[in-house]
PDB file of C-alpha atoms and ligand atoms in Angstrom:
ATOM      1  CA  MET A 281       0.105   0.093  -0.295  1.00 70.00           C
ATOM      2  CA  ILE A 282       1.106   3.354  -0.974  1.00 75.00           C
ATOM      3  CA  SER A 283       1.976   5.928   2.726  1.00 78.00           C
ATOM      4  CA  PRO A 284      -0.326   8.725   2.684  1.00 86.00           C
ATOM      5  CA  LEU A 285       2.922  10.559   4.239  1.00 89.00           C
ATOM      6  CA  PRO A 286       5.470  12.096   2.689  1.00 93.00           C
ATOM      7  CA  VAL A 287       8.657  10.377   2.524  1.00 93.00           C
ATOM      8  CA  TYR A 288      10.669  12.159   5.269  1.00 95.00           C
ATOM      9  CA  LEU A 289      14.499  12.401   4.327  1.00 94.00           C
ATOM     10  CA  ASP A 290      15.339  15.680   6.006  1.00 95.00           C
ATOM     11  CA  TYR A 291      17.583  14.406   8.444  1.00 94.00           C
ATOM     12  CA  ASN A 292      19.748  17.320   8.892  1.00 94.00           C
ATOM     13  CA  GLY A 293      16.712  18.936  10.070  1.00 96.00           C
ATOM     14  CA  THR A 294      16.266  16.988  12.448  1.00 98.00           C
ATOM     15  CA  THR A 295      16.329  12.655  12.934  1.00 97.00           C
ATOM     16  CA  PRO A 296      13.923  10.564  14.575  1.00 96.00           C
ATOM     17  CA  HIS A 297      14.520   8.976  17.956  1.00 96.00           C
ATOM     18  CA  ASP A 298      16.685   5.984  18.272  1.00 96.00           C
ATOM     19  CA  PRO A 299      14.607   3.073  19.876  1.00 97.00           C
ATOM     20  CA  ALA A 300      18.148   2.709  21.811  1.00 96.00           C
ATOM     21  CA  VAL A 301      18.093   6.327  23.006  1.00 95.00           C
ATOM     22  CA  LEU A 302      14.608   5.967  24.200  1.00 96.00           C
ATOM     23  CA  ALA A 303      15.344   2.942  26.053  1.00 96.00           C
ATOM     24  CA  ALA A 304      17.972   4.873  28.061  1.00 95.00           C
ATOM     25  CA  VAL A 305      15.911   7.675  28.569  1.00 95.00           C
ATOM     26  CA  ARG A 306      12.972   6.163  29.443  1.00 96.00           C
ATOM     27  CA  PRO A 307      13.326   5.027  33.216  1.00 96.00           C
ATOM     28  CA  PHE A 308      14.425   8.655  33.988  1.00 96.00           C
ATOM     29  CA  LEU A 309      11.041   9.727  33.067  1.00 94.00           C
ATOM     30  CA  ASP A 310       9.067   6.966  34.696  1.00 95.00           C
ATOM     31  CA  ALA A 311      10.570   5.179  38.112  1.00 94.00           C
ATOM     32  CA  GLU A 312      14.252   7.228  38.006  1.00 96.00           C
ATOM     33  CA  PHE A 313      12.662  10.660  38.282  1.00 96.00           C
ATOM     34  CA  GLY A 314      14.767  11.976  41.062  1.00 97.00           C
ATOM     35  CA  ASN A 315      16.981  14.913  41.171  1.00 96.00           C
ATOM     36  CA  PRO A 316      20.523  14.394  40.144  1.00 95.00           C
ATOM     37  CA  SER A 317      21.467  17.177  42.707  1.00 94.00           C
ATOM     38  CA  SER A 318      19.226  15.465  45.505  1.00 96.00           C
ATOM     39  CA  SER A 319      21.831  14.409  48.038  1.00 93.00           C
ATOM     40  CA  HIS A 320      18.794  11.447  48.996  1.00 96.00           C
ATOM     41  CA  TRP A 321      18.662   8.161  47.453  1.00 96.00           C
ATOM     42  CA  TYR A 322      16.450   9.374  44.549  1.00 97.00           C
ATOM     43  CA  GLY A 323      19.098  11.456  43.425  1.00 96.00           C
ATOM     44  CA  ILE A 324      22.001   8.423  43.537  1.00 97.00           C
ATOM     45  CA  ALA A 325      20.447   6.609  39.900  1.00 96.00           C
ATOM     46  CA  PRO A 326      19.817   9.973  38.043  1.00 96.00           C
ATOM     47  CA  LYS A 327      23.258  11.465  38.980  1.00 97.00           C
ATOM     48  CA  GLN A 328      24.990   8.555  37.799  1.00 97.00           C
ATOM     49  CA  ALA A 329      23.379   8.440  34.349  1.00 96.00           C
ATOM     50  CA  VAL A 330      24.384  12.328  34.266  1.00 97.00           C
ATOM     51  CA  ASN A 331      28.001  11.203  34.971  1.00 97.00           C
ATOM     52  CA  ARG A 332      27.646   8.337  32.522  1.00 97.00           C
ATOM     53  CA  ALA A 333      26.291  10.865  30.113  1.00 97.00           C
ATOM     54  CA  ARG A 334      28.851  13.307  30.024  1.00 98.00           C
ATOM     55  CA  ARG A 335      31.812  10.702  29.784  1.00 98.00           C
ATOM     56  CA  GLN A 336      30.389   9.345  26.685  1.00 97.00           C
ATOM     57  CA  VAL A 337      29.886  12.589  25.178  1.00 98.00           C
ATOM     58  CA  ALA A 338      33.726  13.205  26.056  1.00 98.00           C
ATOM     59  CA  ASP A 339      34.405   9.980  24.880  1.00 98.00           C
ATOM     60  CA  LEU A 340      33.205  10.765  21.766  1.00 98.00           C
ATOM     61  CA  LEU A 341      34.634  14.069  21.289  1.00 98.00           C
ATOM     62  CA  GLY A 342      37.785  12.913  22.697  1.00 98.00           C
ATOM     63  CA  CYS A 343      37.641  15.435  25.809  1.00 98.00           C
ATOM     64  CA  GLN A 344      37.259  15.060  29.625  1.00 98.00           C
ATOM     65  CA  PRO A 345      34.272  14.840  31.061  1.00 98.00           C
ATOM     66  CA  ALA A 346      34.651  17.960  32.903  1.00 98.00           C
ATOM     67  CA  GLU A 347      34.978  19.998  29.595  1.00 98.00           C
ATOM     68  CA  ILE A 348      31.226  19.065  28.752  1.00 98.00           C
ATOM     69  CA  VAL A 349      28.182  21.205  29.861  1.00 97.00           C
ATOM     70  CA  PHE A 350      24.730  20.188  28.786  1.00 97.00           C
ATOM     71  CA  THR A 351      22.668  22.927  26.539  1.00 97.00           C
ATOM     72  CA  SER A 352      19.783  22.619  25.468  1.00 97.00           C
ATOM     73  CA  GLY A 353      20.398  22.125  22.034  1.00 98.00           C
ATOM     74  CA  GLY A 354      23.096  23.715  19.281  1.00 98.00           C
ATOM     75  CA  THR A 355      21.728  27.157  19.175  1.00 98.00           C
ATOM     76  CA  GLU A 356      21.848  27.713  22.916  1.00 98.00           C
ATOM     77  CA  SER A 357      25.556  25.905  22.776  1.00 98.00           C
ATOM     78  CA  ASN A 358      26.609  28.765  20.098  1.00 98.00           C
ATOM     79  CA  ASN A 359      25.156  31.393  21.929  1.00 98.00           C
ATOM     80  CA  HIS A 360      26.883  30.054  25.119  1.00 98.00           C
ATOM     81  CA  ALA A 361      30.322  29.621  23.321  1.00 98.00           C
ATOM     82  CA  ILE A 362      30.630  33.030  21.689  1.00 98.00           C
ATOM     83  CA  GLY A 363      28.496  35.162  24.197  1.00 98.00           C
ATOM     84  CA  GLY A 364      30.342  34.044  26.699  1.00 98.00           C
ATOM     85  CA  VAL A 365      33.761  34.057  25.197  1.00 98.00           C
ATOM     86  CA  ALA A 366      32.670  37.928  24.218  1.00 98.00           C
ATOM     87  CA  ARG A 367      31.994  39.083  27.759  1.00 98.00           C
ATOM     88  CA  ALA A 368      35.284  37.043  29.277  1.00 98.00           C
ATOM     89  CA  LEU A 369      37.726  38.790  26.671  1.00 98.00           C
ATOM     90  CA  GLU A 370      36.485  42.247  26.159  1.00 98.00           C
ATOM     91  CA  HIS A 371      38.850  43.846  28.106  1.00 98.00           C
ATOM     92  CA  ARG A 372      41.200  42.082  25.779  1.00 98.00           C
ATOM     93  CA  GLY A 373      39.849  42.844  22.390  1.00 98.00           C
ATOM     94  CA  ARG A 374      36.303  43.173  20.716  1.00 98.00           C
ATOM     95  CA  HIS A 375      36.848  41.663  17.140  1.00 98.00           C
ATOM     96  CA  ILE A 376      35.336  38.512  16.230  1.00 98.00           C
ATOM     97  CA  VAL A 377      35.662  36.678  12.942  1.00 98.00           C
ATOM     98  CA  THR A 378      33.173  34.260  11.328  1.00 98.00           C
ATOM     99  CA  THR A 379      31.783  32.790   7.811  1.00 98.00           C
ATOM    100  CA  ALA A 380      28.947  33.973   5.668  1.00 98.00           C
ATOM    101  CA  VAL A 381      27.439  30.683   5.780  1.00 98.00           C
ATOM    102  CA  GLU A 382      27.332  30.034   9.431  1.00 98.00           C
ATOM    103  CA  HIS A 383      23.759  29.351  11.077  1.00 98.00           C
ATOM    104  CA  PRO A 384      21.797  31.734  12.278  1.00 98.00           C
ATOM    105  CA  ALA A 385      23.063  30.534  15.956  1.00 98.00           C
ATOM    106  CA  VAL A 386      26.240  31.899  15.298  1.00 98.00           C
ATOM    107  CA  LEU A 387      25.597  34.666  13.010  1.00 98.00           C
ATOM    108  CA  GLU A 388      22.472  36.014  14.793  1.00 98.00           C
ATOM    109  CA  VAL A 389      24.839  36.217  18.024  1.00 98.00           C
ATOM    110  CA  CYS A 390      27.967  37.935  16.265  1.00 98.00           C
ATOM    111  CA  ARG A 391      25.325  40.717  14.815  1.00 98.00           C
ATOM    112  CA  ASP A 392      23.784  41.153  18.589  1.00 98.00           C
ATOM    113  CA  LEU A 393      27.199  41.461  19.656  1.00 98.00           C
ATOM    114  CA  ALA A 394      28.058  43.855  16.841  1.00 98.00           C
ATOM    115  CA  GLY A 395      25.476  45.902  17.813  1.00 97.00           C
ATOM    116  CA  ARG A 396      26.806  46.109  21.283  1.00 96.00           C
ATOM    117  CA  GLY A 397      30.419  47.864  20.434  1.00 97.00           C
ATOM    118  CA  PHE A 398      31.955  44.670  19.223  1.00 98.00           C
ATOM    119  CA  ASP A 399      33.506  44.412  15.431  1.00 98.00           C
ATOM    120  CA  LEU A 400      32.971  41.724  13.323  1.00 98.00           C
ATOM    121  CA  THR A 401      34.413  40.523  10.286  1.00 98.00           C
ATOM    122  CA  VAL A 402      32.085  37.756   8.262  1.00 98.00           C
ATOM    123  CA  VAL A 403      34.580  35.833   5.422  1.00 98.00           C
ATOM    124  CA  PRO A 404      32.424  35.309   2.335  1.00 98.00           C
ATOM    125  CA  VAL A 405      33.100  31.373   0.702  1.00 98.00           C
ATOM    126  CA  ASP A 406      33.534  30.217  -2.869  1.00 98.00           C
ATOM    127  CA  GLY A 407      31.366  28.420  -5.095  1.00 97.00           C
ATOM    128  CA  THR A 408      30.936  25.559  -2.912  1.00 97.00           C
ATOM    129  CA  GLY A 409      30.711  27.060   0.327  1.00 98.00           C
ATOM    130  CA  ARG A 410      33.932  26.531   1.304  1.00 98.00           C
ATOM    131  CA  VAL A 411      36.015  29.244   3.129  1.00 98.00           C
ATOM    132  CA  ASP A 412      39.633  29.943   2.559  1.00 98.00           C
ATOM    133  CA  ALA A 413      41.801  29.101   5.365  1.00 98.00           C
ATOM    134  CA  ALA A 414      44.596  31.852   4.595  1.00 98.00           C
ATOM    135  CA  ARG A 415      41.422  34.744   3.897  1.00 98.00           C
ATOM    136  CA  VAL A 416      40.302  33.985   7.123  1.00 98.00           C
ATOM    137  CA  ALA A 417      43.427  34.365   8.652  1.00 98.00           C
ATOM    138  CA  ALA A 418      44.184  37.648   6.901  1.00 98.00           C
ATOM    139  CA  ALA A 419      40.704  39.101   8.914  1.00 98.00           C
ATOM    140  CA  PHE A 420      42.572  38.328  12.361  1.00 98.00           C
ATOM    141  CA  ARG A 421      43.420  41.678  14.087  1.00 98.00           C
ATOM    142  CA  PRO A 422      45.672  42.433  17.183  1.00 98.00           C
ATOM    143  CA  ASP A 423      42.260  43.100  19.068  1.00 98.00           C
ATOM    144  CA  THR A 424      40.738  39.585  17.321  1.00 98.00           C
ATOM    145  CA  ILE A 425      40.015  37.389  20.661  1.00 98.00           C
ATOM    146  CA  LEU A 426      37.433  34.916  18.505  1.00 98.00           C
ATOM    147  CA  VAL A 427      36.995  32.885  15.426  1.00 99.00           C
ATOM    148  CA  SER A 428      33.964  30.702  15.015  1.00 99.00           C
ATOM    149  CA  VAL A 429      33.693  28.250  11.626  1.00 98.00           C
ATOM    150  CA  MET A 430      31.399  25.778  11.194  1.00 98.00           C
ATOM    151  CA  HIS A 431      32.563  21.933  10.963  1.00 98.00           C
ATOM    152  CA  ALA A 432      29.828  21.012   8.293  1.00 98.00           C
ATOM    153  CA  ASN A 433      27.522  23.143   6.281  1.00 98.00           C
ATOM    154  CA  ASN A 434      23.943  22.674   7.263  1.00 96.00           C
ATOM    155  CA  GLU A 435      22.329  23.357   3.851  1.00 94.00           C
ATOM    156  CA  VAL A 436      24.708  21.777   1.548  1.00 95.00           C
ATOM    157  CA  GLY A 437      27.373  20.094   3.918  1.00 96.00           C
ATOM    158  CA  THR A 438      30.726  21.560   2.730  1.00 98.00           C
ATOM    159  CA  LEU A 439      33.581  20.454   4.951  1.00 98.00           C
ATOM    160  CA  GLN A 440      35.135  23.883   6.366  1.00 98.00           C
ATOM    161  CA  PRO A 441      39.033  23.863   6.769  1.00 98.00           C
ATOM    162  CA  VAL A 442      38.545  24.300  10.683  1.00 98.00           C
ATOM    163  CA  LYS A 443      41.623  22.336  11.713  1.00 98.00           C
ATOM    164  CA  GLU A 444      44.139  25.037   9.787  1.00 98.00           C
ATOM    165  CA  ILE A 445      42.295  28.044  10.851  1.00 98.00           C
ATOM    166  CA  ALA A 446      42.671  26.984  14.412  1.00 98.00           C
ATOM    167  CA  VAL A 447      46.047  26.293  13.770  1.00 98.00           C
ATOM    168  CA  LEU A 448      46.778  29.884  12.241  1.00 98.00           C
ATOM    169  CA  ALA A 449      44.279  31.337  14.939  1.00 98.00           C
ATOM    170  CA  ARG A 450      46.274  29.534  17.916  1.00 97.00           C
ATOM    171  CA  GLN A 451      49.705  31.165  16.402  1.00 98.00           C
ATOM    172  CA  LYS A 452      47.959  34.989  17.443  1.00 98.00           C
ATOM    173  CA  GLY A 453      46.401  33.526  20.574  1.00 98.00           C
ATOM    174  CA  ILE A 454      42.672  33.526  19.508  1.00 98.00           C
ATOM    175  CA  LEU A 455      40.321  31.078  20.924  1.00 98.00           C
ATOM    176  CA  VAL A 456      38.265  29.099  18.148  1.00 99.00           C
ATOM    177  CA  HIS A 457      34.706  27.966  18.216  1.00 99.00           C
ATOM    178  CA  THR A 458      33.300  25.199  15.980  1.00 99.00           C
ATOM    179  CA  ASP A 459      29.247  24.742  15.292  1.00 98.00           C
ATOM    180  CA  ALA A 460      29.737  20.837  14.764  1.00 98.00           C
ATOM    181  CA  ALA A 461      26.231  20.139  14.827  1.00 98.00           C
ATOM    182  CA  GLN A 462      25.930  19.077  11.121  1.00 98.00           C
ATOM    183  CA  SER A 463      29.130  16.699  11.028  1.00 98.00           C
ATOM    184  CA  LEU A 464      29.268  14.643  14.808  1.00 98.00           C
ATOM    185  CA  GLY A 465      27.966  11.107  14.110  1.00 95.00           C
ATOM    186  CA  LYS A 466      28.524  11.685  10.267  1.00 96.00           C
ATOM    187  CA  ILE A 467      32.468  12.044  10.413  1.00 97.00           C
ATOM    188  CA  PRO A 468      35.102  11.783  13.421  1.00 97.00           C
ATOM    189  CA  VAL A 469      34.965  14.630  15.437  1.00 98.00           C
ATOM    190  CA  ASN A 470      37.691  15.107  17.796  1.00 98.00           C
ATOM    191  CA  VAL A 471      38.564  18.379  19.497  1.00 98.00           C
ATOM    192  CA  ASP A 472      42.413  17.881  20.004  1.00 98.00           C
ATOM    193  CA  ASP A 473      42.139  16.938  16.516  1.00 98.00           C
ATOM    194  CA  LEU A 474      40.342  19.946  14.751  1.00 98.00           C
ATOM    195  CA  GLY A 475      42.496  22.136  17.478  1.00 98.00           C
ATOM    196  CA  VAL A 476      39.603  23.525  18.719  1.00 99.00           C
ATOM    197  CA  ASP A 477      38.867  25.466  22.386  1.00 98.00           C
ATOM    198  CA  LEU A 478      35.011  25.590  21.741  1.00 99.00           C
ATOM    199  CA  LEU A 479      32.707  23.140  19.964  1.00 99.00           C
ATOM    200  CA  SER A 480      28.730  22.742  19.865  1.00 98.00           C
ATOM    201  CA  VAL A 481      26.781  19.405  19.228  1.00 98.00           C
ATOM    202  CA  ALA A 482      22.705  19.449  18.534  1.00 98.00           C
ATOM    203  CA  GLY A 483      21.677  15.645  20.203  1.00 98.00           C
ATOM    204  CA  HIS A 484      18.432  15.896  17.724  1.00 98.00           C
ATOM    205  CA  LYS A 485      20.568  15.392  14.612  1.00 98.00           C
ATOM    206  CA  ILE A 486      21.857  12.176  16.243  1.00 97.00           C
ATOM    207  CA  TYR A 487      18.615  10.751  17.228  1.00 97.00           C
ATOM    208  CA  ALA A 488      18.420  12.041  20.576  1.00 96.00           C
ATOM    209  CA  PRO A 489      15.279  14.099  22.033  1.00 94.00           C
ATOM    210  CA  LYS A 490      14.752  17.375  20.804  1.00 96.00           C
ATOM    211  CA  GLY A 491      15.982  19.991  23.840  1.00 97.00           C
ATOM    212  CA  ILE A 492      19.522  18.302  24.164  1.00 96.00           C
ATOM    213  CA  GLY A 493      22.872  19.393  23.259  1.00 98.00           C
ATOM    214  CA  ALA A 494      25.961  20.037  24.456  1.00 98.00           C
ATOM    215  CA  LEU A 495      29.031  22.331  24.446  1.00 98.00           C
ATOM    216  CA  TYR A 496      32.441  21.488  24.805  1.00 98.00           C
ATOM    217  CA  ILE A 497      34.601  24.136  26.782  1.00 98.00           C
ATOM    218  CA  ARG A 498      38.543  23.556  26.408  1.00 98.00           C
ATOM    219  CA  ALA A 499      39.901  23.615  30.097  1.00 98.00           C
ATOM    220  CA  ASP A 500      40.967  27.041  31.377  1.00 97.00           C
ATOM    221  CA  THR A 501      39.190  28.509  28.163  1.00 98.00           C
ATOM    222  CA  PRO A 502      37.995  32.011  29.355  1.00 98.00           C
ATOM    223  CA  ILE A 503      34.624  32.141  29.122  1.00 98.00           C
ATOM    224  CA  VAL A 504      31.433  33.731  31.253  1.00 97.00           C
ATOM    225  CA  ARG A 505      29.076  31.117  32.263  1.00 91.00           C
ATOM    226  CA  PHE A 506      25.572  31.554  31.665  1.00 82.00           C
ATOM    227  CA  CYS A 507      24.223  29.374  33.924  1.00 87.00           C
ATOM    228  CA  HIS A 508      25.085  29.499  37.786  1.00 87.00           C
ATOM    229  CA  GLY A 509      23.989  27.355  40.657  1.00 84.00           C
ATOM    230  CA  ALA A 510      22.229  23.748  40.459  1.00 73.00           C
TER     231      ALA A 510
HETATM  232  C1  PLP B 668      24.635  24.379  11.775  1.00 89.51           C
HETATM  233  C2  PLP B 668      24.068  24.067  12.976  1.00 89.51           C
HETATM  234  N1  PLP B 668      23.964  24.727  14.219  1.00 89.51           N
HETATM  235  C3  PLP B 668      22.851  25.143  15.228  1.00 89.51           C
HETATM  236  C4  PLP B 668      21.772  24.440  14.923  1.00 89.51           C
HETATM  237  C5  PLP B 668      21.107  24.790  15.754  1.00 89.51           C
HETATM  238  O1  PLP B 668      20.631  23.273  16.875  1.00 89.51           O
HETATM  239  P1  PLP B 668      19.320  23.252  17.935  1.00 89.51           P
HETATM  240  O2  PLP B 668      18.237  23.194  16.662  1.00 89.51           O
HETATM  241  O3  PLP B 668      19.653  21.821  18.369  1.00 89.51           O
HETATM  242  O4  PLP B 668      19.450  24.768  18.671  1.00 89.51           O
HETATM  243  C6  PLP B 668      21.404  23.838  13.399  1.00 89.51           C
HETATM  244  C7  PLP B 668      19.998  23.203  13.416  1.00 89.51           C
HETATM  245  O5  PLP B 668      19.397  23.390  12.534  1.00 89.51           O
HETATM  246  C8  PLP B 668      22.525  23.717  12.645  1.00 89.51           C
HETATM  247  O6  PLP B 668      22.410  23.079  11.742  1.00 89.51           O
END
């Protein structure tokens, strides 16, 4: 029989839930409902699960669990990374470099900062959507504090030369952020191999429920955290 529904092919938009993910999550929507921050019995299993999840994400990215901050998704991770570094380093410089093909969750944050006294350079891309690393480096200035270049593009899948850009940025003491929402789960993503200081993850692109993401923050990276407390 022909299905009355259109065929779903937009896995870069979002993925359905993997049954293994549902099975892992279900106990915590049911009997294991405790607050992981609670010191009593009901908090123990949820806390262990959060720690295990943090370790799994860290293993996936090749970093330490303490370098993972859970977020609500790619948008929050990008906002936290760029806004947090801008606030932490504004005394040192107010220039940020990014590319013309970033997701709005990067470009809009940068534009918002530009409206608050930061300077923004948006480097154009070629006909395949790829940015030239040398062209990005040519935009660096003594007051550049951050460069944000996505790993894989969400519209056309182009892979950006993040590793090359990171080498050039680090020579100048510039922090490097990459939005890996579209690459994680499809190609290897390792923070040391890429040489990045911050990396954004969106769970719902890799079979997790909506509303889950992560931000990798390399140890000792100057960043103002959005959330304090529990
Ligand atoms: C490259 C990229 N960055 C960020 C996002 C935003 O992620 P989220 O939907 O988890 O907020 C998306 C989602 O479309 C994306 O493709």
